[in-house]
PDB file of C-alpha atoms in Angstrom:
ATOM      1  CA  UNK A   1       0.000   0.000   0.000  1.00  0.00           C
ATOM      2  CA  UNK A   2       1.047   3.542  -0.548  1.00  0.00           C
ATOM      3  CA  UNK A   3       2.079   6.098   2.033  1.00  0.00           C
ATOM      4  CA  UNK A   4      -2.034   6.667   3.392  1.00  0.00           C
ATOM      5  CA  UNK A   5      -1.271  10.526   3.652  1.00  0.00           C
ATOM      6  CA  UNK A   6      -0.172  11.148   0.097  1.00  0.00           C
ATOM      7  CA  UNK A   7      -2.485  11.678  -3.283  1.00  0.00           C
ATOM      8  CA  UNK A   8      -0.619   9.270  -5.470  1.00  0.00           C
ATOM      9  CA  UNK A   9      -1.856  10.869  -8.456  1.00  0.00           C
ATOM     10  CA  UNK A  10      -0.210  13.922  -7.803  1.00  0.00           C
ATOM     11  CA  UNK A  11       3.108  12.471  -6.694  1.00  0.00           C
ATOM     12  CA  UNK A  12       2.891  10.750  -9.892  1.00  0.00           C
ATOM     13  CA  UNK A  13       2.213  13.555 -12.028  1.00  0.00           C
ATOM     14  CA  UNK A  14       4.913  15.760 -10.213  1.00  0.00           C
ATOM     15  CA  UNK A  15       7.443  13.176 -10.831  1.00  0.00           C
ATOM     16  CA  UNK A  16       6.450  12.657 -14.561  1.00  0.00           C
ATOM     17  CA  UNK A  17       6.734  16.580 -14.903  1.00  0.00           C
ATOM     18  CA  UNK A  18      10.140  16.732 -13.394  1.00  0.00           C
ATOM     19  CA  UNK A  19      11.511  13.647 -15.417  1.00  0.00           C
ATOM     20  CA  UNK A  20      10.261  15.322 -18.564  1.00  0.00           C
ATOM     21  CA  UNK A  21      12.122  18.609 -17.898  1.00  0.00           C
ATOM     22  CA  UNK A  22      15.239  16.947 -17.002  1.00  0.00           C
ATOM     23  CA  UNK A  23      14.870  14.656 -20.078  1.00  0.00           C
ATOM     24  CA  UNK A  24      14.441  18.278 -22.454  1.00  0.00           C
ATOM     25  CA  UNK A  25      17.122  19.812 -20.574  1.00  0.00           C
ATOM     26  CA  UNK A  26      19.261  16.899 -21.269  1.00  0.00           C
ATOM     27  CA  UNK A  27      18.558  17.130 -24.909  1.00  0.00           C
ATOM     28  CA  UNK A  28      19.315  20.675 -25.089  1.00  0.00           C
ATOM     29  CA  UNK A  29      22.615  20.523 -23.671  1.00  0.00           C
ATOM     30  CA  UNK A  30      24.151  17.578 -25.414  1.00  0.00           C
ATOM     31  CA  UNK A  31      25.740  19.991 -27.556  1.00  0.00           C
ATOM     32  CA  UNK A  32      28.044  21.351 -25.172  1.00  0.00           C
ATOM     33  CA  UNK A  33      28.883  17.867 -24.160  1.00  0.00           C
ATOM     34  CA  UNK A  34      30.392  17.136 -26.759  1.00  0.00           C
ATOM     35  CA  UNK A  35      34.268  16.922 -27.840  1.00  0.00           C
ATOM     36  CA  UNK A  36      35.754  19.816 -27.935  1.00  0.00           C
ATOM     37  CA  UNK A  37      37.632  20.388 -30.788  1.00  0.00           C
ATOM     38  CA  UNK A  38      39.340  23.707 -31.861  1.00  0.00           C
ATOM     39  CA  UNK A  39      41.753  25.049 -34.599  1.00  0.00           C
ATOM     40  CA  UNK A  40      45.108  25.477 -32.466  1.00  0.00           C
ATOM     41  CA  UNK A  41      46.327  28.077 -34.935  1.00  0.00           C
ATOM     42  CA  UNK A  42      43.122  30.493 -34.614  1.00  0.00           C
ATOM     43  CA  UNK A  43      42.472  29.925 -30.627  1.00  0.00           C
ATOM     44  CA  UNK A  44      44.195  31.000 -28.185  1.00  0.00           C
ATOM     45  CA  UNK A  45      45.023  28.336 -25.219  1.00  0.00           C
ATOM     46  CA  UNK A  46      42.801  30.249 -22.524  1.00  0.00           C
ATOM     47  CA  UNK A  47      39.760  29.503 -24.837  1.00  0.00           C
ATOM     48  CA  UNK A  48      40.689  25.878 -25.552  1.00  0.00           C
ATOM     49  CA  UNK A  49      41.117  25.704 -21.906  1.00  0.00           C
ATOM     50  CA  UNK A  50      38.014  27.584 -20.946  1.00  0.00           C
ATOM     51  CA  UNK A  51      35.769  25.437 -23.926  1.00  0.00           C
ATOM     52  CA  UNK A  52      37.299  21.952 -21.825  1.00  0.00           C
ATOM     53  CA  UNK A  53      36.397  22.914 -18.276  1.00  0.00           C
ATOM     54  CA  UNK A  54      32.552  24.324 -19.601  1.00  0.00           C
ATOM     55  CA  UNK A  55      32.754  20.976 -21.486  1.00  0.00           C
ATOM     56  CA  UNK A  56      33.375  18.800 -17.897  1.00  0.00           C
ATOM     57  CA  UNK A  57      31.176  20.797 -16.600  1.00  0.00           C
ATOM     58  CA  UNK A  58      28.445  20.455 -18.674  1.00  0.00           C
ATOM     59  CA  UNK A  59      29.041  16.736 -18.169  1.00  0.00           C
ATOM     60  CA  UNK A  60      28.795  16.694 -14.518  1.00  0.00           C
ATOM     61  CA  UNK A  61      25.887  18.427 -15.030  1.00  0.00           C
ATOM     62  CA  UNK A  62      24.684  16.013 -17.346  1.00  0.00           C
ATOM     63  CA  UNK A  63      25.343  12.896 -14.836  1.00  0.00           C
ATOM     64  CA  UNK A  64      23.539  15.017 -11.911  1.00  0.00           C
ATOM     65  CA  UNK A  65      20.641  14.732 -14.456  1.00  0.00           C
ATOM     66  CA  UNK A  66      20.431  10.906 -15.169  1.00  0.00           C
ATOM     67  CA  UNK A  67      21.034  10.518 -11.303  1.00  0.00           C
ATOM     68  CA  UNK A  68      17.624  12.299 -10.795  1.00  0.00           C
ATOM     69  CA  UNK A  69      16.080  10.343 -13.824  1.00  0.00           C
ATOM     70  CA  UNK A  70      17.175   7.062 -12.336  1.00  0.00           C
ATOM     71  CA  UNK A  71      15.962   8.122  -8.757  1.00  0.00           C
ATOM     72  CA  UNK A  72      12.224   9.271 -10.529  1.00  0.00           C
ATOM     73  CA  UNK A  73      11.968   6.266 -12.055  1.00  0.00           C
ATOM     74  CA  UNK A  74      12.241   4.211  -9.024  1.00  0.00           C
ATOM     75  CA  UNK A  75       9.995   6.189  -7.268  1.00  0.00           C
ATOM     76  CA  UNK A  76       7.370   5.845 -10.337  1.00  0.00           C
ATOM     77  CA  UNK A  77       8.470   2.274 -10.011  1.00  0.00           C
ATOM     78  CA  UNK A  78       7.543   2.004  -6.384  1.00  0.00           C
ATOM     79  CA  UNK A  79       3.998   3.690  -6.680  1.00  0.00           C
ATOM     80  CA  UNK A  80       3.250   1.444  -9.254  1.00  0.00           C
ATOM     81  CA  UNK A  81       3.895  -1.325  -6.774  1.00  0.00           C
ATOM     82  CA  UNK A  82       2.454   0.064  -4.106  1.00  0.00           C
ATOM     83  CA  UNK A  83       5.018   0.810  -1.968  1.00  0.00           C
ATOM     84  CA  UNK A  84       5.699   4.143  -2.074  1.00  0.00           C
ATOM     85  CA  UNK A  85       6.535   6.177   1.090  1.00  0.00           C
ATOM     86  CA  UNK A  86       7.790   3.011   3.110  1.00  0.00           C
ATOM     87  CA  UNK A  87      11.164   3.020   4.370  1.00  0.00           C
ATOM     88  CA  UNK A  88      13.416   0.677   2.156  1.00  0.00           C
ATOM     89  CA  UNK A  89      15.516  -0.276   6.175  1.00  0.00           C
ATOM     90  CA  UNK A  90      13.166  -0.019   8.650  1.00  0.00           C
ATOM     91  CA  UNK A  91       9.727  -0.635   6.390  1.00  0.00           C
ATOM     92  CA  UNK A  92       7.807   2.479   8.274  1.00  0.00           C
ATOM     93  CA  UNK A  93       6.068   5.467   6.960  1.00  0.00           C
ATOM     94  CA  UNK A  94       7.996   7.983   5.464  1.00  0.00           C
ATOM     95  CA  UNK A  95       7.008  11.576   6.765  1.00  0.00           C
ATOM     96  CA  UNK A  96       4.578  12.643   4.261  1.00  0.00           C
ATOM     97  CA  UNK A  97       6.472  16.499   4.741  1.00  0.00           C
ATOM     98  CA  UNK A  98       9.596  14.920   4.026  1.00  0.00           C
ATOM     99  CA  UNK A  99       8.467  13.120   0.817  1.00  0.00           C
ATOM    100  CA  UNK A 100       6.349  16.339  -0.695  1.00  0.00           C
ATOM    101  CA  UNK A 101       9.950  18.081  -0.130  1.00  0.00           C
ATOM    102  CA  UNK A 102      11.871  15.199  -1.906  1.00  0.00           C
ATOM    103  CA  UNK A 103       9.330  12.901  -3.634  1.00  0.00           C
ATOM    104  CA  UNK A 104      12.114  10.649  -4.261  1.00  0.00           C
ATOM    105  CA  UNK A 105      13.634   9.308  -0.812  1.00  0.00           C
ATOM    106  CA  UNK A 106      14.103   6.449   0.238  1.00  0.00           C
ATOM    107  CA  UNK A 107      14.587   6.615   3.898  1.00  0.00           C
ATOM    108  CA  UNK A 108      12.378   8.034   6.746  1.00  0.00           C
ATOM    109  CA  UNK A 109      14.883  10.624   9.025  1.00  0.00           C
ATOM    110  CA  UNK A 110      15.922   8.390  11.632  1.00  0.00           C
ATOM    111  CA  UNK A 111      16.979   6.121   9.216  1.00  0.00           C
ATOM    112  CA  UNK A 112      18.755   8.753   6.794  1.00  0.00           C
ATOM    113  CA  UNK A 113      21.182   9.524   9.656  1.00  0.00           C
TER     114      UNK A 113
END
């Protein structure tokens, strides 16, 4: 059973809208993932070094992003289950403030710590 305290529809749907703007932003930042590469005669070597470092950090970014994907789509898996809002140690109730704030967690506080 679901957490009791929680509309599961609207869990859900927040969780499908988040996944979708992560999966858009994803899409519109691949470009500045990719390899950098740059004429060595017509750039200098503070912009080479300055296109590699937004490069890595548009891939950290990028890994942050599938992180949060894979985390929504446990959650969506664990509705769908019914066991959303349990604790995956001790098996109790999530707080219901603590999973409006993070819709993905998977431990209650005490837990967590």
């Amino acid at each position: 059973m679901n957490h009791p305290e929680l509309d599961r529809e609207k869990i859900t749907r927040q969780l499908e809208d988040t996944r979708a703007e992560l999966v858009d932003q994803s899409a519109e930042s691949e470009e500045s993932r990719a390899t950098v590469v740059l004429d060595q005669q017509s750039v200098g070597r503070l912009s080479r070094m300055d296109a590699l470092q937004g490069q890595a950090m548009a891939k950290a970014e990028e890994e942050r992003r599938q992180l949060a994907i894979r985390r929504i789509d446990a959650a969506l898996a664990r509705i769908g289950r019914g066991e959303y809002g349990e604790c995956i140690e001790c098996g109790e109730w999530i707080a219901a403030r603590r999973l409006e704030w993070d819709p993905t967690v998977l431990k209650c506080i005490e837990c967590a710590e």
